[in-house]
């Protein structure tokens, strides 16, 4: 015996009924089957509404909607059914509609709807389904037995939410003596109480009917046919990449359905589990999909997370100020009263140490619950022995379900990472003792985003998103955008999604929270009328709730650097080729580090020294692993490396500088390079990394330009002035040559931390000897690296290498980083 239950969406029109018939035809080849049916889609909702309008408006509006649905069925069936069967069906249905009208009329006269009438009215849809299915199956020649659940399934408890006494029902059903070849049909959602009066099993209760029938008929399988492929890791309407769960244990399925997974009615699994009947969830419109199977698995389950669910429309009650010794007594009193009133709290949290008792209940039970509490706690409230009862409405319970959470350490880490993404306010958190669910209470307005974030933190640990906010689109910034454009697709295949959400320079900006298409960013930027303001950008970032925002600074602006603390306090990482933040006052330098620590953010600036050369990262790694800098010497300027290389070939200083400028190696004003300030800045950054508390003014600079050099000239005059010192320079070079040495512009950190930038005569054995053509070289003499230093060498200037350095910093925001 196999039980197949079809839900409302599988029965929304004649075509779907015919699909169901095909499924039956297929299944009946192997064994006897029973069909349990819901109401056709929407009908139960209309019936529920029709009661409300009958009471309040004294009109039967929704009945028209129902009649229309039925009419459509009947007209579609004209083509399918032989006239005799069709006529009989029409008679049955019309009689049922008349009965329904009568019932609603009674309700409107009474101006209220007693529960027994209510149950009868809302279950009419199931009766329609049975009539229609019976007619279709008959027309196809099936032998049919219809089980009347009012006479056979014995319901106990509330008229609208009864549970079924399995033993009594099984006895009744056994007595039916149904022929083996017959297809059994039974309306879901209905049972009968001891007085043989119809009771309903709670909304969506026909799953439960199917489970009960499976037990009563000792079925091998219970199949629930619906409109999705099975149970997913989250509601696919909320989480687009939710994954189908092929296997669930009974306890996982129970936990999932009680805590909000919509596929199954919560009461369904327990009877199936008790009698060890496997449950299969299938999609009527995708028959061949494997579905989800729920059963006991013989193999021990490894620790897993199965899904994220939510229960919405929850009210949280909070009772506080209780005496420690009073709390248990009071908890007992409250919950015995609550259960007497048939109210069902979903989550209870009690904290004895500070006399707190919180619990959650469905919104529609709020008023009744409040009454119960007010009555029960009357004396305590009157004598101010407890604080006034706090009620928080419109909350949701979000739960993670799985098993053996105690063995799966990173589940809590991932949960909180997910929660951190939208900074959601957690009202309560609870974990059940069997370690298979964790629930948090949050505001209902946060629920969708929270489910998405938790789901992605738990299930897509490999999928990473970076949202970029780029400021500065000169050489480096625009090259970076080109590189990003080329790599975007490739990185997506590696599960890294980089979205460029804003591009700005000092004047203008473009912004798109979903990501700017990089193919024509330049045009879009040119056409933009939006002026750039950092404040506005930060406001947008705050209100848009990004997942992993990164601010990239490719300017050389001091003003922007001064804002880094503010930017970081918006919970975004910073990647900067701009050196200013690391070279201005120590206070800013320290504040930036404090805030990155506080919020666990990254501030990465690998390109501040040696462009793309991995200087900072390596140096930090050395220091973190216990090494200590003894001395440093390096060629830190690409432009000066180029210029000094040319001097060696006999080219004059002014000519070499001009060539460097033409190749784009120098700063816009080449005197900035020749003055040695740029090198001093880089040296300061390194010295600070090594732990020295220095300011830029502490660096001794021996400039290339003599003291009397006029610094207020335009570029043309600057070169004329430079020409005047060509000979002086040439002499210095010749002098060095005599000693078999060459000249280099070097940055030095001495043993005592003293920092100097100056022109040095260098001998052949020195690692800096052969450095030219724009290359940089950095020689670190450390506790571990001596007497031979660790040398890093390579191109230390140019847009491509610098942009690539920024790019790799951007990717490093995804990984764990110690810093110094
Ligand atoms: N038709 C009922 C409802 O919509 C029962 C069911 O579909 O399971 O609640
Ligand atoms: Mg349903």
Coordinates of N, CA and C in Angstrom, one line a residue, residues 635-802:
X635 N 66.4 50.9 -2.5 CA 66.1 51.8 -3.6 C 64.6 51.8 -3.7
X636 N 64.0 52.9 -3.3 CA 62.5 52.9 -3.1 C 61.7 53.7 -4.1
X637 N 62.5 54.3 -5.0 CA 61.8 55.2 -6.0 C 62.1 54.7 -7.4
X638 N 61.0 54.4 -8.1 CA 61.2 53.9 -9.5 C 61.8 55.0 -10.4
X639 N 61.3 56.2 -10.2 CA 61.8 57.3 -11.0 C 63.3 57.6 -10.8
X640 N 63.7 57.6 -9.5 CA 65.1 57.8 -9.2 C 66.0 56.6 -9.6
X641 N 65.4 55.4 -9.5 CA 66.2 54.3 -10.0 C 66.5 54.4 -11.5
X642 N 65.5 54.9 -12.2 CA 65.6 55.1 -13.7 C 66.7 56.2 -13.9
X643 N 66.5 57.3 -13.2 CA 67.4 58.5 -13.5 C 68.8 58.1 -13.1
X644 N 69.1 57.4 -12.0 CA 70.5 57.1 -11.7 C 71.1 56.0 -12.6
X645 N 70.2 55.2 -13.1 CA 70.7 54.2 -14.2 C 71.2 55.0 -15.4
X646 N 70.4 56.0 -15.8 CA 70.8 56.8 -17.0 C 72.1 57.6 -16.7
X647 N 72.2 58.1 -15.5 CA 73.4 58.9 -15.2 C 74.7 58.1 -15.4
X648 N 74.6 56.8 -15.0 CA 75.7 55.9 -15.2 C 76.1 55.7 -16.6
X649 N 75.1 55.9 -17.5 CA 75.5 55.7 -19.0 C 76.0 57.1 -19.5
X650 N 76.2 58.0 -18.7 CA 76.7 59.3 -19.2 C 75.7 60.3 -19.5
X651 N 74.4 60.0 -19.3 CA 73.3 61.0 -19.6 C 73.2 62.0 -18.5
X652 N 73.0 63.3 -18.8 CA 73.0 64.3 -17.8 C 71.7 64.2 -16.9
X653 N 71.8 64.8 -15.7 CA 70.7 64.7 -14.8 C 69.4 65.3 -15.4
X654 N 69.5 66.5 -16.0 CA 68.3 67.1 -16.5 C 67.7 66.3 -17.7
X655 N 68.5 65.7 -18.5 CA 68.0 64.9 -19.6 C 67.4 63.6 -19.1
X656 N 68.1 63.0 -18.1 CA 67.5 61.7 -17.5 C 66.2 62.0 -16.9
X657 N 66.1 63.1 -16.2 CA 64.8 63.5 -15.5 C 63.7 63.7 -16.5
X658 N 64.1 64.4 -17.6 CA 63.1 64.6 -18.7 C 62.6 63.3 -19.2
X659 N 63.6 62.3 -19.5 CA 63.2 61.0 -20.0 C 62.2 60.3 -19.1
X660 N 62.6 60.4 -17.8 CA 61.7 59.7 -16.8 C 60.3 60.3 -16.8
X661 N 60.3 61.6 -16.9 CA 59.0 62.3 -16.9 C 58.2 61.8 -18.1
X662 N 58.9 61.8 -19.3 CA 58.2 61.4 -20.5 C 57.6 59.9 -20.4
X663 N 58.3 59.1 -19.7 CA 57.9 57.7 -19.6 C 56.8 57.5 -18.5
X664 N 56.5 58.6 -17.8 CA 55.4 58.5 -16.8 C 55.9 57.9 -15.5
X665 N 57.3 58.0 -15.3 CA 57.8 57.4 -14.0 C 57.8 58.4 -12.9
X666 N 57.8 59.7 -13.2 CA 57.9 60.7 -12.1 C 56.5 61.1 -11.6
X667 N 56.5 61.9 -10.5 CA 55.3 62.5 -10.1 C 55.0 63.6 -11.1
X668 N 53.8 64.1 -11.1 CA 53.5 65.2 -12.1 C 54.5 66.3 -12.1
X669 N 55.0 66.7 -10.9 CA 56.1 67.6 -10.8 C 57.3 66.9 -10.4
X670 N 58.3 66.7 -11.3 CA 59.4 65.9 -11.1 C 60.3 66.3 -9.9
X671 N 60.1 67.6 -9.5 CA 61.0 68.0 -8.3 C 60.6 67.3 -7.0
X672 N 59.3 66.8 -7.0 CA 58.9 66.0 -5.8 C 59.8 64.7 -5.7
X673 N 60.1 64.1 -6.8 CA 61.0 62.9 -6.8 C 62.4 63.3 -6.4
X674 N 62.9 64.4 -7.0 CA 64.3 64.7 -6.8 C 64.5 65.2 -5.4
X675 N 63.5 65.8 -4.8 CA 63.6 66.3 -3.4 C 63.8 65.2 -2.4
X676 N 63.3 64.0 -2.8 CA 63.5 62.8 -2.0 C 62.4 62.6 -1.0
X677 N 61.3 63.4 -1.1 CA 60.2 63.3 -0.1 C 59.5 62.0 -0.3
X678 N 59.3 61.6 -1.5 CA 58.5 60.4 -1.8 C 59.3 59.2 -1.2
X679 N 60.6 59.2 -1.3 CA 61.4 58.1 -0.7 C 61.3 58.1 0.8
X680 N 61.3 59.4 1.3 CA 61.2 59.5 2.8 C 59.9 59.0 3.3
X681 N 58.8 59.2 2.6 CA 57.5 58.7 3.0 C 57.6 57.2 3.0
X682 N 58.1 56.6 2.0 CA 58.1 55.1 2.0 C 59.0 54.6 3.1
X683 N 60.1 55.2 3.4 CA 60.9 54.8 4.5 C 60.2 54.9 5.8
X684 N 59.5 56.0 6.0 CA 58.7 56.2 7.2 C 57.7 55.0 7.4
X685 N 57.1 54.7 6.3 CA 56.1 53.6 6.4 C 56.7 52.3 6.9
X686 N 57.9 52.0 6.3 CA 58.6 50.8 6.7 C 59.1 50.9 8.1
X687 N 59.6 52.0 8.5 CA 60.1 52.2 9.9 C 58.9 52.0 10.9
X688 N 57.8 52.5 10.5 CA 56.6 52.4 11.4 C 56.2 50.9 11.5
X689 N 56.3 50.2 10.3 CA 56.0 48.8 10.4 C 56.9 48.0 11.3
X690 N 58.2 48.5 11.3 CA 59.2 47.9 12.2 C 59.0 48.2 13.6
X691 N 58.1 49.1 13.9 CA 57.8 49.4 15.3 C 58.3 50.8 15.8
X692 N 59.0 51.6 14.9 CA 59.5 52.9 15.3 C 58.4 53.9 15.3
X693 N 58.3 54.7 16.3 CA 57.3 55.7 16.4 C 57.8 57.0 15.8
X694 N 57.8 57.1 14.5 CA 58.4 58.3 13.9 C 57.4 59.2 13.2
X695 N 57.8 60.4 13.0 CA 57.0 61.3 12.1 C 57.9 61.6 10.8
X696 N 57.2 62.1 9.8 CA 58.0 62.4 8.6 C 59.1 63.3 8.8
X697 N 59.0 64.3 9.8 CA 60.0 65.2 10.0 C 61.3 64.6 10.7
X698 N 61.1 63.4 11.2 CA 62.2 62.7 11.8 C 63.2 62.1 10.8
X699 N 62.7 62.0 9.5 CA 63.6 61.4 8.5 C 64.5 62.4 7.9
X700 N 65.8 62.1 8.0 CA 66.8 63.0 7.5 C 66.9 62.9 5.9
X701 N 66.7 64.0 5.3 CA 66.6 63.9 3.8 C 67.8 64.7 3.2
X702 N 68.6 64.0 2.4 CA 69.7 64.6 1.7 C 69.2 64.7 0.3
X703 N 68.6 65.9 -0.1 CA 68.0 66.0 -1.4 C 69.0 66.0 -2.5
X704 N 68.5 65.6 -3.7 CA 69.3 65.7 -4.9 C 69.5 67.2 -5.3
X705 N 68.6 68.0 -4.9 CA 68.7 69.4 -5.3 C 69.4 70.2 -4.2
X706 N 70.3 71.1 -4.6 CA 71.0 71.9 -3.6 C 70.0 72.8 -2.9
X707 N 70.4 73.3 -1.7 CA 69.6 74.1 -0.9 C 69.1 75.4 -1.6
X708 N 70.0 75.9 -2.4 CA 69.6 77.2 -3.1 C 68.7 77.0 -4.3
X709 N 68.3 75.8 -4.6 CA 67.5 75.5 -5.8 C 66.1 76.2 -5.6
X710 N 65.7 76.9 -6.7 CA 64.4 77.6 -6.6 C 63.3 76.6 -6.9
X711 N 62.5 76.4 -5.9 CA 61.4 75.4 -6.0 C 60.1 75.9 -6.5
X712 N 60.1 77.2 -6.8 CA 58.8 77.8 -7.3 C 58.8 78.1 -8.8
X713 N 59.2 77.1 -9.5 CA 59.3 77.3 -11.0 C 58.3 76.4 -11.7
X714 N 57.9 76.9 -12.9 CA 57.0 76.0 -13.7 C 58.0 74.9 -14.3
X715 N 57.3 73.9 -14.9 CA 58.1 72.7 -15.4 C 59.3 73.1 -16.3
X716 N 58.9 74.0 -17.2 CA 60.0 74.4 -18.2 C 61.2 75.1 -17.6
X717 N 60.9 76.0 -16.7 CA 62.0 76.7 -16.0 C 62.7 75.8 -15.1
X718 N 61.9 74.9 -14.5 CA 62.6 73.9 -13.6 C 63.7 73.1 -14.3
X719 N 63.4 72.7 -15.5 CA 64.4 72.0 -16.3 C 65.6 72.8 -16.6
X720 N 65.4 74.1 -16.9 CA 66.5 75.0 -17.2 C 67.4 75.2 -15.9
X721 N 66.7 75.3 -14.8 CA 67.4 75.4 -13.5 C 68.2 74.1 -13.2
X722 N 67.6 73.0 -13.6 CA 68.2 71.7 -13.3 C 69.5 71.5 -14.1
X723 N 69.4 72.1 -15.3 CA 70.6 72.0 -16.2 C 71.8 72.5 -15.6
X724 N 71.6 73.6 -14.7 CA 72.7 74.3 -14.1 C 73.5 73.3 -13.1
X725 N 72.9 72.3 -12.6 CA 73.6 71.5 -11.7 C 74.1 70.2 -12.4
X726 N 73.9 70.1 -13.7 CA 74.3 68.8 -14.4 C 75.8 68.5 -14.2
X727 N 76.6 69.6 -14.4 CA 78.1 69.3 -14.3 C 78.5 68.9 -12.9
X728 N 77.9 69.6 -11.9 CA 78.2 69.3 -10.5 C 77.9 67.8 -10.3
X729 N 76.8 67.3 -10.9 CA 76.4 65.9 -10.7 C 77.3 64.9 -11.4
X730 N 77.7 65.4 -12.6 CA 78.6 64.5 -13.4 C 79.9 64.3 -12.6
X731 N 80.4 65.3 -12.0 CA 81.6 65.2 -11.2 C 81.5 64.2 -10.1
X732 N 80.3 64.2 -9.4 CA 80.1 63.3 -8.3 C 80.2 61.9 -8.8
X733 N 79.6 61.7 -10.1 CA 79.6 60.3 -10.6 C 81.0 59.9 -11.0
X734 N 81.8 60.8 -11.6 CA 83.1 60.4 -12.0 C 84.0 60.1 -10.8
X735 N 83.8 60.9 -9.7 CA 84.5 60.6 -8.5 C 84.2 59.2 -7.9
X736 N 83.0 58.8 -8.0 CA 82.6 57.5 -7.5 C 83.2 56.4 -8.4
X737 N 83.2 56.7 -9.7 CA 83.7 55.7 -10.6 C 85.2 55.4 -10.3
X738 N 85.9 56.5 -9.9 CA 87.3 56.2 -9.6 C 87.5 55.2 -8.5
X739 N 86.5 55.2 -7.6 CA 86.6 54.2 -6.5 C 85.9 52.9 -6.9
X740 N 85.5 52.7 -8.2 CA 84.8 51.6 -8.7 C 83.4 51.4 -8.1
X741 N 82.8 52.6 -7.8 CA 81.5 52.6 -7.2 C 80.5 53.4 -8.1
X742 N 79.2 53.2 -7.8 CA 78.2 54.0 -8.6 C 77.4 54.7 -7.6
X743 N 76.6 55.7 -8.1 CA 75.7 56.5 -7.2 C 74.3 55.9 -7.2
X744 N 73.7 55.8 -6.0 CA 72.3 55.4 -5.9 C 71.6 56.3 -4.9
X745 N 70.3 56.5 -5.1 CA 69.5 57.3 -4.1 C 68.9 56.2 -3.1
X746 N 69.3 56.2 -1.9 CA 69.0 55.1 -1.0 C 68.2 55.6 0.2
X747 N 67.3 54.7 0.7 CA 66.6 54.9 2.0 C 67.2 54.0 3.0
X748 N 67.6 54.5 4.2 CA 68.2 53.7 5.1 C 67.5 53.7 6.5
X749 N 67.4 52.6 7.1 CA 67.0 52.6 8.5 C 68.1 52.0 9.3
X750 N 68.7 52.8 10.2 CA 69.9 52.3 10.9 C 69.5 51.5 12.1
X751 N 70.6 50.9 12.7 CA 70.3 50.0 13.9 C 69.5 50.6 15.0
X752 N 69.8 51.9 15.2 CA 69.2 52.7 16.2 C 67.8 53.3 15.8
X753 N 67.4 52.9 14.6 CA 66.1 53.4 14.1 C 66.2 54.8 13.4
X754 N 67.4 55.3 13.3 CA 67.5 56.5 12.6 C 67.3 56.3 11.1
X755 N 66.5 57.2 10.5 CA 66.2 57.1 9.1 C 66.7 58.2 8.2
X756 N 67.3 57.8 7.1 CA 68.0 58.7 6.2 C 67.6 58.4 4.8
X757 N 67.4 59.4 4.0 CA 67.4 59.2 2.5 C 68.5 60.0 1.9
X758 N 69.4 59.4 1.1 CA 70.5 60.2 0.6 C 71.1 59.5 -0.6
X759 N 72.1 60.2 -1.3 CA 72.8 59.6 -2.4 C 74.0 58.9 -1.8
X760 N 74.1 57.6 -2.2 CA 75.2 56.9 -1.6 C 76.1 56.3 -2.7
X761 N 77.4 56.2 -2.4 CA 78.3 55.5 -3.3 C 78.2 54.0 -3.0
X762 N 78.0 53.2 -4.1 CA 77.7 51.8 -3.8 C 78.7 50.9 -4.5
X763 N 79.2 49.9 -3.8 CA 80.2 49.0 -4.5 C 79.6 47.8 -5.1
X764 N 80.3 47.1 -5.9 CA 79.8 46.0 -6.7 C 79.1 44.9 -5.9
X765 N 79.6 44.7 -4.7 CA 79.1 43.5 -3.9 C 77.7 43.9 -3.3
X766 N 77.3 45.1 -3.3 CA 76.1 45.6 -2.7 C 74.9 45.1 -3.5
X767 N 73.8 44.6 -2.8 CA 72.7 44.1 -3.6 C 71.9 45.2 -4.3
X768 N 72.3 46.5 -4.0 CA 71.6 47.6 -4.6 C 72.4 48.0 -5.9
X769 N 73.5 47.4 -6.1 CA 74.4 47.9 -7.2 C 73.8 47.9 -8.6
X770 N 73.1 46.8 -8.9 CA 72.7 46.6 -10.3 C 71.3 47.2 -10.6
X771 N 70.7 47.9 -9.6 CA 69.3 48.3 -9.7 C 69.2 49.6 -10.6
X772 N 68.4 49.4 -11.7 CA 68.2 50.6 -12.6 C 66.9 50.4 -13.3
X773 N 66.7 51.2 -14.3 CA 65.5 51.1 -15.2 C 64.2 51.1 -14.5
X774 N 64.1 51.8 -13.4 CA 62.8 51.9 -12.7 C 62.6 50.7 -11.7
X775 N 63.6 49.8 -11.6 CA 63.5 48.8 -10.6 C 63.6 49.3 -9.2
X776 N 63.0 48.6 -8.2 CA 63.3 48.9 -6.8 C 64.0 47.7 -6.2
X777 N 64.7 47.9 -5.1 CA 65.3 46.8 -4.4 C 65.3 47.1 -2.9
X778 N 64.9 46.1 -2.1 CA 64.8 46.4 -0.7 C 65.6 45.3 0.0
X779 N 66.6 45.7 0.8 CA 67.4 44.7 1.5 C 67.1 44.8 3.0
X780 N 66.6 43.7 3.5 CA 66.2 43.7 5.0 C 67.3 42.9 5.7
X781 N 68.0 43.5 6.6 CA 69.0 42.8 7.5 C 68.2 42.6 8.8
X782 N 68.0 41.3 9.1 CA 67.2 41.0 10.3 C 67.8 40.0 11.1
X783 N 67.2 39.7 12.3 CA 67.7 38.7 13.2 C 67.9 37.4 12.4
X784 N 67.0 37.0 11.6 CA 67.0 35.7 10.8 C 67.9 35.9 9.5
X785 N 67.8 37.1 8.9 CA 68.4 37.3 7.6 C 69.7 38.1 7.8
X786 N 70.8 37.5 8.2 CA 72.1 38.1 8.3 C 73.2 37.1 8.3
X787 N 74.4 37.3 7.8 CA 74.8 38.6 7.3 C 74.2 39.0 5.9
X788 N 73.7 37.9 5.2 CA 73.1 38.2 3.9 C 71.6 38.7 4.1
X789 N 71.3 39.8 3.6 CA 69.9 40.3 3.8 C 68.9 39.6 2.9
X790 N 67.6 39.7 3.3 CA 66.5 39.3 2.5 C 66.3 40.4 1.5
X791 N 66.4 40.1 0.2 CA 66.3 41.2 -0.8 C 65.0 40.9 -1.7
X792 N 64.2 42.0 -1.8 CA 63.1 42.0 -2.7 C 63.4 42.9 -3.8
X793 N 63.2 42.5 -5.0 CA 63.6 43.3 -6.2 C 62.6 43.2 -7.3
X794 N 62.4 44.3 -8.0 CA 61.5 44.2 -9.2 C 61.0 45.6 -9.5
X795 N 60.2 45.7 -10.6 CA 59.7 47.0 -11.0 C 58.9 47.6 -9.8
X796 N 59.2 48.8 -9.5 CA 58.6 49.5 -8.3 C 57.8 50.7 -8.7
X797 N 57.5 50.8 -10.0 CA 56.7 51.9 -10.5 C 56.0 51.5 -11.7
X798 N 54.9 52.3 -12.1 CA 54.2 52.0 -13.3 C 52.8 51.6 -13.0
X799 N 51.9 52.0 -13.9 CA 50.4 51.8 -13.6 C 50.0 50.4 -13.5
X800 N 50.6 49.5 -14.4 CA 50.2 48.1 -14.4 C 50.5 47.4 -13.1
X801 N 51.8 47.6 -12.7 CA 52.2 46.8 -11.5 C 51.5 47.4 -10.3
X802 N 51.3 48.7 -10.2 CA 50.7 49.3 -9.1 C 49.2 48.9 -9.0

